[in-house]
XYZ file of C-alpha atoms in Angstrom:
595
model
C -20.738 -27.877 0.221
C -19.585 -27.200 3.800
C -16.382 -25.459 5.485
C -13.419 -26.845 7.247
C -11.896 -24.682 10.539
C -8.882 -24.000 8.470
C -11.254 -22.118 5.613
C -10.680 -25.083 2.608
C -13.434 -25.700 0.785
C -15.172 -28.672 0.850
C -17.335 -30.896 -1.314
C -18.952 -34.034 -0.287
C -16.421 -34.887 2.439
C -13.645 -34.492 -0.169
C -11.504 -31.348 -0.614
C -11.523 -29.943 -4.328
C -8.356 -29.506 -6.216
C -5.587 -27.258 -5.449
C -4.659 -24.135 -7.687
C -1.474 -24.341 -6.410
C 0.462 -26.623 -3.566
C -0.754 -25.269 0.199
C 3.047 -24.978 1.440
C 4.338 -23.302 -2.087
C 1.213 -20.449 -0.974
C 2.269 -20.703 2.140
C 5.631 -19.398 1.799
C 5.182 -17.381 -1.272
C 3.175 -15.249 1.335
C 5.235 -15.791 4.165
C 7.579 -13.902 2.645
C 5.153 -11.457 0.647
C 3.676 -10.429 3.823
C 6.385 -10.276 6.767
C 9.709 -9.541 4.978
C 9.530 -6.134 2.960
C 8.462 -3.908 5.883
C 12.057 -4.065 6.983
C 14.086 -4.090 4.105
C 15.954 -1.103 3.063
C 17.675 -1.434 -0.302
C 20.521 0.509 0.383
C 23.255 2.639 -1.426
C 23.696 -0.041 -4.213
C 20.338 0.701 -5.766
C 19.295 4.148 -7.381
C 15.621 3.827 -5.386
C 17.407 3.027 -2.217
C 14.258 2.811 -0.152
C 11.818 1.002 -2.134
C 13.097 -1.417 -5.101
C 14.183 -4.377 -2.609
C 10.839 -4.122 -0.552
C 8.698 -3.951 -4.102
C 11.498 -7.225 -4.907
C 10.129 -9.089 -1.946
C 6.969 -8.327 -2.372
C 6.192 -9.032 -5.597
C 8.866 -12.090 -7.128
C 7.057 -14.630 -4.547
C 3.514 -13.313 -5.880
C 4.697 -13.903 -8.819
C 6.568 -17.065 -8.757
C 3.191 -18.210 -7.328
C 1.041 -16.782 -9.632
C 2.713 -18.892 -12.729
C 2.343 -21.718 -11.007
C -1.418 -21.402 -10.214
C -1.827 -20.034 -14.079
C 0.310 -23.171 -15.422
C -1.750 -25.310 -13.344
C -5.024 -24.066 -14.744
C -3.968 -23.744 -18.115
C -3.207 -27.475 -18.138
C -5.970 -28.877 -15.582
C -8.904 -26.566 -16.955
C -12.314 -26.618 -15.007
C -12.793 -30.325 -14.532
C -10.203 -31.351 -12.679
C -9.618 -27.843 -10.426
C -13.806 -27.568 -10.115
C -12.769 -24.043 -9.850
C -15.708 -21.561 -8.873
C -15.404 -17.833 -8.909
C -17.182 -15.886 -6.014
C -18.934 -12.254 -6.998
C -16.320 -10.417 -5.313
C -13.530 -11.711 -6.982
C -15.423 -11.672 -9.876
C -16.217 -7.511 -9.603
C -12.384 -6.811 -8.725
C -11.544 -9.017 -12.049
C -13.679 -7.146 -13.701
C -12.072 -3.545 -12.555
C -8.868 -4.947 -13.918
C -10.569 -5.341 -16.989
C -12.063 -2.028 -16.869
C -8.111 -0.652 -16.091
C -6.511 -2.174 -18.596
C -9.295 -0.319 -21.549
C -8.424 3.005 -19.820
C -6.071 4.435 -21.530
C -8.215 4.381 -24.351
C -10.557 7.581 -22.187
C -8.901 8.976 -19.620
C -5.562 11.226 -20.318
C -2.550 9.173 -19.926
C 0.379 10.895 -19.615
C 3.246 8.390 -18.098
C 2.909 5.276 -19.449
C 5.371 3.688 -16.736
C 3.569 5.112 -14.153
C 0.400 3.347 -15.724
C 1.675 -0.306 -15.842
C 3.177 0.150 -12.343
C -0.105 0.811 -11.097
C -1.834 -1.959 -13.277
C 0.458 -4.751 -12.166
C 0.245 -3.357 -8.472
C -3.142 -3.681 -8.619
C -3.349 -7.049 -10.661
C -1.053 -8.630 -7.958
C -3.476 -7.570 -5.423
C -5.949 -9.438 -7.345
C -3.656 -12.877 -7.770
C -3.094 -12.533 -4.139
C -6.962 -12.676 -3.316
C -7.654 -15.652 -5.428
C -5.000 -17.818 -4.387
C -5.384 -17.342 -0.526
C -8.987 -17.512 -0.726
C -8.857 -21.133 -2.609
C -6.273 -22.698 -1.161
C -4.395 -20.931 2.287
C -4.713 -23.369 5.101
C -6.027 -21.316 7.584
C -4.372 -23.328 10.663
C -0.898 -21.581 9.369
C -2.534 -17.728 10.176
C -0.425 -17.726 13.251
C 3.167 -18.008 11.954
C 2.467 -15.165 9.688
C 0.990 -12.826 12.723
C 3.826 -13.964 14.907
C 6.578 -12.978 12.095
C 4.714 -9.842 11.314
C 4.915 -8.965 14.812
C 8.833 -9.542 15.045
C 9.098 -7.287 11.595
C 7.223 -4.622 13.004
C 8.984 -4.786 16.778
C 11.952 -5.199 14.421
C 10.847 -1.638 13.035
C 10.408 -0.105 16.317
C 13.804 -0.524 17.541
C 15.369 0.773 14.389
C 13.481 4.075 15.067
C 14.282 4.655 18.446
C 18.175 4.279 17.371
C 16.923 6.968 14.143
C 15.718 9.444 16.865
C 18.167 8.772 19.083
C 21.357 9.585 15.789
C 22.474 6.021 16.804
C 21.613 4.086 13.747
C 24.087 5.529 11.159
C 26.869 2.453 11.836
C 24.125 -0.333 10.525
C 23.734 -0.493 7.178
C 20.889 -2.202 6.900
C 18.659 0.732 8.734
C 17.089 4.004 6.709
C 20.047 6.686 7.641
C 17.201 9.268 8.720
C 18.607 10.807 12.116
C 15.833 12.287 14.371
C 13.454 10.542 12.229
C 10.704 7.897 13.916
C 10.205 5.867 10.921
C 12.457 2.409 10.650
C 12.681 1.198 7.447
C 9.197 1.871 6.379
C 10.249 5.239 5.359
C 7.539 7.535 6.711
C 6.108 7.852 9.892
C 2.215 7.852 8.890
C 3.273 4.201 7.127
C 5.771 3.090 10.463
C 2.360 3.612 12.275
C 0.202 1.891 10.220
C 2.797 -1.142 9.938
C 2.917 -1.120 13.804
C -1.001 -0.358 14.503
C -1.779 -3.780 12.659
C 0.846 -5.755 13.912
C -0.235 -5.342 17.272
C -3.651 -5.628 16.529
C -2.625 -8.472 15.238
C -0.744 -9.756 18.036
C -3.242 -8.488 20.453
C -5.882 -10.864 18.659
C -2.833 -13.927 19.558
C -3.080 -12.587 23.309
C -6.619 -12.376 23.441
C -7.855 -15.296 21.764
C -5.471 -17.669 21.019
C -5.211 -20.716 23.497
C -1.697 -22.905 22.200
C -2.149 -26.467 22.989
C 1.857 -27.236 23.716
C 2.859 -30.463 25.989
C 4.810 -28.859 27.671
C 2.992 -25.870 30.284
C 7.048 -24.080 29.778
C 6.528 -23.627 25.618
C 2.980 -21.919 26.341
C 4.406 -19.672 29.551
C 6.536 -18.754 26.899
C 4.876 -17.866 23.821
C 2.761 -16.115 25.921
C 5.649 -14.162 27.514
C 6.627 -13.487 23.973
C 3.526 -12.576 23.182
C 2.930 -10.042 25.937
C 6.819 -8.093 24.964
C 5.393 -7.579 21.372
C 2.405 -6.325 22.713
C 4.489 -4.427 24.686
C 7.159 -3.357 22.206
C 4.754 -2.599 19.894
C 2.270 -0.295 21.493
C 5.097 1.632 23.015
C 5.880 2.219 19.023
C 2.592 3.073 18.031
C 2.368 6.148 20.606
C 5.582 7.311 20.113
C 4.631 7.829 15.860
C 2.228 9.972 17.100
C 0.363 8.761 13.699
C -3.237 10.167 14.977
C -4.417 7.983 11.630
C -2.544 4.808 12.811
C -3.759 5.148 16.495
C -7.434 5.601 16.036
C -7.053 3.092 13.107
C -5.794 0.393 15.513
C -8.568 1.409 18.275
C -11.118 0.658 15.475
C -9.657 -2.678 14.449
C -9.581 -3.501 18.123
C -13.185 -2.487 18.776
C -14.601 -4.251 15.889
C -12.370 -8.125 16.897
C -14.034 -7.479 20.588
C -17.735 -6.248 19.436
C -17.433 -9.749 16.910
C -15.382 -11.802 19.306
C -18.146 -11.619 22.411
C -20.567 -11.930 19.822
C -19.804 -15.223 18.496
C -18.231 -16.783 21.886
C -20.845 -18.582 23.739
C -18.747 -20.450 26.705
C -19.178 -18.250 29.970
C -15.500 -19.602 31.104
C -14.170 -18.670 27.986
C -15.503 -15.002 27.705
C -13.970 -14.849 31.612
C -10.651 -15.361 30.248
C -11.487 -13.206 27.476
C -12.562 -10.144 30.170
C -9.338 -10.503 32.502
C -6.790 -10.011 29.123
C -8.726 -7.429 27.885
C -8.085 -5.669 31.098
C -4.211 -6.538 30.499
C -3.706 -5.138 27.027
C -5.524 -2.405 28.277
C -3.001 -2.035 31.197
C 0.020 -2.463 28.842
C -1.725 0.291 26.334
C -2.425 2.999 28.919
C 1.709 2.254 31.184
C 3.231 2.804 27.060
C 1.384 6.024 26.894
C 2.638 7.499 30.531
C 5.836 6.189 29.585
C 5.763 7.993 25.951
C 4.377 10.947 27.378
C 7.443 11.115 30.053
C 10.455 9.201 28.312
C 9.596 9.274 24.442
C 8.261 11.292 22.112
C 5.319 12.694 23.975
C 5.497 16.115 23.384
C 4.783 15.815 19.449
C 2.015 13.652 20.701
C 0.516 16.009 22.893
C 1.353 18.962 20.106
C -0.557 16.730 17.414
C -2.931 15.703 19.456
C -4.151 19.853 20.686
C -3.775 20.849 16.899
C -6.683 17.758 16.139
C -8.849 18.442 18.513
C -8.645 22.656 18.091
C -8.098 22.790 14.259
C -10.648 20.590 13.367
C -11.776 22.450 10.371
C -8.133 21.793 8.784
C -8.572 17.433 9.225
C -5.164 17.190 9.636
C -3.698 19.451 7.547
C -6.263 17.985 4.563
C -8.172 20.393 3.647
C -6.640 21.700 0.720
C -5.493 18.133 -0.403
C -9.262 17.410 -0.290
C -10.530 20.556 -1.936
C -7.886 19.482 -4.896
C -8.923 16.401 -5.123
C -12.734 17.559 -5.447
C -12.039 19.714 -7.778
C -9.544 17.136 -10.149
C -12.596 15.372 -9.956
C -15.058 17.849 -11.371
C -12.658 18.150 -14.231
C -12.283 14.803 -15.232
C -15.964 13.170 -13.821
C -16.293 10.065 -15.947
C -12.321 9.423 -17.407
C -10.871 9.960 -14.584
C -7.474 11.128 -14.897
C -5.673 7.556 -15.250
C -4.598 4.990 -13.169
C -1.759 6.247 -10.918
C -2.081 9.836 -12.471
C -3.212 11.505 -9.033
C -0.044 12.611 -8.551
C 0.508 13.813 -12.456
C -2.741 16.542 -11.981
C -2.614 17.277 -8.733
C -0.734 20.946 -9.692
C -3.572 21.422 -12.238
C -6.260 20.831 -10.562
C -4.838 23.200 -7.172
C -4.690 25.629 -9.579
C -8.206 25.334 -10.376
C -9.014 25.030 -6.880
C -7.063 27.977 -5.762
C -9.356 30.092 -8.085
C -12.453 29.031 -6.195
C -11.076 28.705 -2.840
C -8.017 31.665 -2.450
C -7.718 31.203 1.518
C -6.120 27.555 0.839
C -2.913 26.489 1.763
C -0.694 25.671 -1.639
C 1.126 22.303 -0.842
C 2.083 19.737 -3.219
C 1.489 16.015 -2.207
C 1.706 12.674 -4.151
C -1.497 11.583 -2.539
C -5.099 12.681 -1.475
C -4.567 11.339 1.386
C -8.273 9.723 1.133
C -8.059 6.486 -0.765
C -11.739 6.597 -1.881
C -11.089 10.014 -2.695
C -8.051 9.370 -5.114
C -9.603 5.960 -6.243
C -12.728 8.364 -7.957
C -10.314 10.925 -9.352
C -8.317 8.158 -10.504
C -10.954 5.941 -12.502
C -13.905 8.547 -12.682
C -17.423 7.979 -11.680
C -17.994 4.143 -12.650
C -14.768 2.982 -11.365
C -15.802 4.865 -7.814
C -19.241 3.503 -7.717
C -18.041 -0.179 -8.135
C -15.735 0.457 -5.474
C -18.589 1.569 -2.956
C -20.977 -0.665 -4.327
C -18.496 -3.506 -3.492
C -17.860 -2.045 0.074
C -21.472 -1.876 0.747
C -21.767 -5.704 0.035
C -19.452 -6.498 2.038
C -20.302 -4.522 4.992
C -23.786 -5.493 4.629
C -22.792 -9.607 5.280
C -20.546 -8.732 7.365
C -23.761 -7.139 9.355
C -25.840 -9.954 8.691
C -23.221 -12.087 10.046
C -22.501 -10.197 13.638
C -26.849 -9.945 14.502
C -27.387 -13.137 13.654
C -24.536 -13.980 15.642
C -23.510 -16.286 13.122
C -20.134 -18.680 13.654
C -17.175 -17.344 12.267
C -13.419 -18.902 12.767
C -10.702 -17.002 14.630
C -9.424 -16.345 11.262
C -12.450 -14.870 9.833
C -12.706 -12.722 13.117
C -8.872 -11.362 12.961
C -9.518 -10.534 8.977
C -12.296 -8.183 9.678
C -10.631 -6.510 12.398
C -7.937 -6.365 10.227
C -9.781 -4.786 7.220
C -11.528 -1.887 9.590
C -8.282 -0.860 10.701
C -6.550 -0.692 6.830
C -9.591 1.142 5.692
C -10.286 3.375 8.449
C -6.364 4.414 8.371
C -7.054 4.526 4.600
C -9.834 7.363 4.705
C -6.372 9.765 6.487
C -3.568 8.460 4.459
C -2.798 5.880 1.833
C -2.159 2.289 2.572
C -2.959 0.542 -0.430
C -0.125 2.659 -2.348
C 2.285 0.587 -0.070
C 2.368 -2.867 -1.770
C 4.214 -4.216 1.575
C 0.627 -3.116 3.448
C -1.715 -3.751 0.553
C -1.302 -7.106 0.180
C -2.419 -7.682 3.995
C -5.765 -6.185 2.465
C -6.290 -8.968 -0.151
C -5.308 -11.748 2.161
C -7.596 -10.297 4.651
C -10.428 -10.035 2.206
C -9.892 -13.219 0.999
C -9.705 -14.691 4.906
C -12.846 -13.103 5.812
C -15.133 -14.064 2.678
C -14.803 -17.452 2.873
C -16.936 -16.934 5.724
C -18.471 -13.705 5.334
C -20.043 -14.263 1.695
C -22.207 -15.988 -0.511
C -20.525 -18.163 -3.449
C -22.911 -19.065 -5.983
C -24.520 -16.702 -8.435
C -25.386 -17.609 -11.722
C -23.264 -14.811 -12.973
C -20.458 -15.380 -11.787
C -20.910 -19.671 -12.579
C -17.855 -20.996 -14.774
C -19.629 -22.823 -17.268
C -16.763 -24.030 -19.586
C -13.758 -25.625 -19.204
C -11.998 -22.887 -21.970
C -12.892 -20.250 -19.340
C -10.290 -21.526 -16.925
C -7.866 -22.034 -19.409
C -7.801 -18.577 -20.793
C -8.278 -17.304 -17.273
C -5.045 -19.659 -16.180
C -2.962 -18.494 -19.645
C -3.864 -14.557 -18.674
C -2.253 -15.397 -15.490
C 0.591 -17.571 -16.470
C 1.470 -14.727 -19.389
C 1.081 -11.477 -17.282
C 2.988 -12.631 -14.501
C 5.600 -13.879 -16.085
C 5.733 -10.268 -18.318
C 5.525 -8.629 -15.052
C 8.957 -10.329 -13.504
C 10.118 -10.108 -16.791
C 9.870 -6.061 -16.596
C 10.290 -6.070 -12.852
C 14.244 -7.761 -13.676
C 14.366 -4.995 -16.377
C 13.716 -2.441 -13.996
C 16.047 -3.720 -11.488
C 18.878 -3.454 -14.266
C 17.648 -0.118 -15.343
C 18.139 0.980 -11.835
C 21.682 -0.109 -11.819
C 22.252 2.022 -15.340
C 21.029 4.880 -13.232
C 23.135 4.558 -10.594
C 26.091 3.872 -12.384
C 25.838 7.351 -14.890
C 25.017 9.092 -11.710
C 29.042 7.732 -10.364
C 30.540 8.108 -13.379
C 32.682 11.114 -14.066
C 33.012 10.814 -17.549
C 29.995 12.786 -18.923
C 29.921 10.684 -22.327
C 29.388 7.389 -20.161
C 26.899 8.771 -17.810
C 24.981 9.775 -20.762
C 24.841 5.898 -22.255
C 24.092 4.774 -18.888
C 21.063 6.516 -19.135
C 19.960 6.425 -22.717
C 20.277 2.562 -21.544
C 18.025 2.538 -18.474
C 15.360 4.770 -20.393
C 14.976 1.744 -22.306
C 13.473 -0.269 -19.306
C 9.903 0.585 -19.462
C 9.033 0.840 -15.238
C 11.965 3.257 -14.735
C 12.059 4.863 -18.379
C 10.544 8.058 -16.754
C 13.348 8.313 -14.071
C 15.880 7.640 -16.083
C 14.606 10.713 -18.472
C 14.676 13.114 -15.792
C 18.051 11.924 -14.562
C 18.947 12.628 -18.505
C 17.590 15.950 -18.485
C 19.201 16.838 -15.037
C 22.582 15.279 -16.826
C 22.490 17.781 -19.889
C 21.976 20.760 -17.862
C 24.750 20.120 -15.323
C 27.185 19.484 -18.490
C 25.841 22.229 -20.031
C 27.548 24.305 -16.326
C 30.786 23.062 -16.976
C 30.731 23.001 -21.046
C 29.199 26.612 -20.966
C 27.317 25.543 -24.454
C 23.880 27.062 -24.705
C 22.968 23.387 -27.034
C 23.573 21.290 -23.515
C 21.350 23.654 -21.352
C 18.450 24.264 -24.399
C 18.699 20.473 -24.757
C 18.484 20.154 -20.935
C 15.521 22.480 -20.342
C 13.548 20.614 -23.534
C 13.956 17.350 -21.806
C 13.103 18.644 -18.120
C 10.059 20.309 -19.654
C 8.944 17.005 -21.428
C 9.068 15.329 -18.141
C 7.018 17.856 -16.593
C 4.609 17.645 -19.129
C 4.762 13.833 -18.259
C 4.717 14.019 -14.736
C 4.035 17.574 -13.209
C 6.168 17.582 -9.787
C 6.570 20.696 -7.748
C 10.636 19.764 -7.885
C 10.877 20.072 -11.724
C 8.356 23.357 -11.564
C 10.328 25.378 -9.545
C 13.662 24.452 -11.805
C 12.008 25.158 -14.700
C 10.580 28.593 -13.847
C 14.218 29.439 -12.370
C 15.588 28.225 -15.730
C 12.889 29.900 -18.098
C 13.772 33.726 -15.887
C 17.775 32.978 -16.464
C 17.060 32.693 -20.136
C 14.345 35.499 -20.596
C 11.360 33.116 -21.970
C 8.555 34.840 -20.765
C 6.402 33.096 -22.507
C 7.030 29.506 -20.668
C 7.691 31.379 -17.511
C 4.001 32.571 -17.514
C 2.836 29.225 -18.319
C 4.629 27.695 -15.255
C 3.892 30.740 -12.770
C 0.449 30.264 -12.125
C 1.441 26.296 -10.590
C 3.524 27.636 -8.005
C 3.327 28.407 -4.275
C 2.672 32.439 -4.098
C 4.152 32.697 -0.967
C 7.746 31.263 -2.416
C 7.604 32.602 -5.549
C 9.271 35.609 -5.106
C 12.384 33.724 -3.993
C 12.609 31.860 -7.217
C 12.266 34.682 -9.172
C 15.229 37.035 -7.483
């Protein structure tokens, strides 16, 4: 067995069969990977942010995901010679592991649940297929496209902070926001940091072999202005995550690049564009620190370097999610469900540690961290376990110096920065961002890692098949429920523009009937019955109201609902909830919700 430049496998001189067509992959993940960043749903969806990028981003997985399962449900092992490597094997396995979880750990939202579990699985699918069969050669147009989304990105926030954006539709209306259509700044900066680490590996190492010496003056002219665009986008995020991140990519694609790179003229030309991007890093900075947004940079930067003791602003986020830990150590608390104990588990940690700050946050702003609290001890431990085998080859492979393609070098750049961003803030909870991790896992092992164990051999030709019907089934389920959700959006959006009351209610009773937005559309029902119940004056609509907004909070604890509820429970003299739902809520601002 031996290995082509563009990372097919190959057997004997012949290439082995296809799970899917190269060109289908191709732009299945052309437009997985360099579309959704800048799509912004707009005022015709309920999720006006989100749905349309998780649309992109998932139907072309998908659409190539049946395809790949069809194709091994019908060829079985003989004909695809399919072989399944250990870490694909491990990360099937944690899907496995997932799926049995709600049998242990306490589920509360079942929607949130399968969100996460075909989030993940997709992941997964992604992996598999670009490790088998993306033609490596084709790396480029995706970079260069990525690029353009993120530069794309860029100028959509400086018309945000500027208040000019509000007459395009098709930007986030966020004025004096930095965030384009990614829809936070800490994920604008993490878009940006590896799209020009991405297009900083095109400047650095690519050579384009073009007949005519015009095309290559000017892709490499358009090459430089991303490089430009881009890094003048990353300072002015002032994402301290995103900017170290990208320094860490960067270090780790030169400390491997001058590794493996013997020629003495190449590594020359190598030295003198280093020096540029360099150049074009340190004029964006002057320039952000004089014309852009250099004053929050300078602000975050002084509170990082004297506050060090608060990581950010993490410190209670991480003493939480220690402590949600500790009380669920080998459940965990469910898939997705960081979010659902996080106001249990401050309590808790309040108790122990009084001179926290009370905040409430979706995340833990750790990945590792939320990934133990999430799956308990086991699931954490094959995570790490995994990591360390993969950073061990990946070891091996820089001292012994050992040859690696351009691809295999960008990929582990690539994977540094993700994960280094990922132990600050949360990338793989952005499915536009998380699937760069898989592809760039499944770039870099091709190379990196060893492919035959006798565990992980594929013995019979029924294993395929079953493995190609699991695929073929859940992938078609999961566009199935995806289009469901996409019309239970609609329902939701509809009630919330009706004006007749009786309509609005159907809407909803409707769209709770779409399992992946059944829990929105139950707290949009509960919200519904206790505005009718301001205008009807009946004490059935706001008791009706408060039961439903109570059984979503039981659900899916969120500091929104809380602080409703407790308001609610003091109008109508329950003490007896009210105590229940006091000790959750911020000290400092409970006295205003109780006046």
């Amino acid at each position: 067995m031996r290995r082509s430049l563009n990372g097919s496998l190959k057997i004997k001189g012949k290439s082995t069969a296809k799970l899917i067509n190269q060109t289908i992959l191709f732009l299945c993940l052309f437009v997985s990977l360099t579309i959704p960043n800048i799509i912004f749903s707009g005022a015709s969806w309920y999720q006006s942010l989100h749905l349309m990028k998780w649309a992109v981003a998932f139907i072309p997985i998908g659409i190539a995901s049946v395809l790949a399962g069809a194709n091994m449900l019908i060829k079985g092992k003989k004909k695809l010679s399919l072989e399944m490597e250990p870490f694909g094997v491990v990360w099937l396995f944690l899907i496995l592991f997932l799926t049995l979880q709600p049998l242990w750990a306490p589920i509360t939202s079942i929607p949130t649940f399968v969100r996460e579990w075909f989030f993940f699985t997709a992941l997964w699918v992604t992996y598999l297929l670009s490790y088998h069969d993306f033609d490596g050669k084709k790396l480029d147009v995706l970079l260069w496209f990525g690029s353009l989304n993120a530069a794309l990105n860029v100028l959509f926030a400086e018309l945000q902070f500027r208040g000019l954006s509000g007459t395009f539709h098709f930007i986030l209306p966020t004025p004096g926001k930095y965030i384009g259509n990614t829809g936070q700044q800490n994920m604008l900066g993490l878009w940006v940091a590896m799209m020009l680490f991405s297009s900083g590996f095109l400047f650095l190492f690519r050579r384009y072999k073009s007949p005519s010496k015009w095309i290559y003056k000017a892709l490499l002219l358009a090459n430089v202005a991303l490089v430009i665009v881009l890094s003048w986008g990353l300072w002015n995020t002032t994402s301290r995550s995103s900017i170290l991140s990208f320094f860490t990519g960067l270090g780790v694609l030169l400390l491997v690049g001058s590794r493996i790179i013997d020629k003495v003229s190449i590594k020359g030309e190598l030295r003198k564009r280093v020096l540029i991007l360099i150049l074009i890093l340190a004029s964006t900075l002057v320039g952000t620190l004089l014309y852009g947004r250099g004053g929050a940079f300078l602000e975050k930067t002084n509170n990082m370097l004297t506050q060090v003791e608060e990581v950010g602003k993490r410190d209670s986020i991480w003493a939480t999610a220690l402590t949600m830990f500790k009380m669920h150590p080998l459940t965990g608390v469910g898939l997705g469900h960081f979010k659902w104990n996080y106001l249990e588990a401050q309590k808790e940690m309040l108790k122990v540690y009084p001179d926290k700050e009370w905040k409430f946050t979706l995340w833990a702003h750790n990945e590792i961290f939320q990934w133990f609290c999430e799956v308990g001890l086991f699931g954490g431990l094959v995570l790490i376990g995994l990591g360390c085998f993969w950073l061990w080859h990946f070891m091996r492979a820089v001292l012994s110096k050992k040859v690696l393609s351009l691809e295999a070098l960008w990929a582990c750049g690539l994977l540094f920065l993700i994960w280094f961003d990922a132990l600050w803030t949360r990338p793989f909870h952005r499915i536009e961002d998380a699937l760069w991790v898989a592809f760039a896992f499944a770039i870099s092992n091709r190379e990196l890692l060893p492919k035959n164990f006798e565990w992980t051999a594929i013995r019979r030709d029924y294993m395929v098949r079953v493995l190609g019907g699991a695929i073929l089934g859940f992938s078609l389920l999961g566009m199935v429920a995806f289009a469901g959700a996409m019309r239970g959006d609609k329902f939701i959006l509809r009630s919330i523009k009706s004006k007749n009351p009786e309509i609005s209610r159907q809407l909803l009773e409707k769209a709770s009937g779409c399992l992946l937005v059944r829990d929105l559309a139950e707290k949009a029902l509960a919200y519904h019955y206790l505005e009718r119940a301001k205008y009807s004056g009946k004490v059935e609509d706001l008791v009706e109201g408060m039961s439903r907004l109570q059984e979503c909070f039981n659900k899916e604890p969120h500091s929104k609902e809380l602080y409703r509820l407790i308001y609610l429970y003091k109008a109508f003299g329950d003490k007896k909830m009210l105590e229940s739902l006091i000790g959750y809520a911020n000290p400092t601002s409970l006295d205003e919700v109780l006046k």
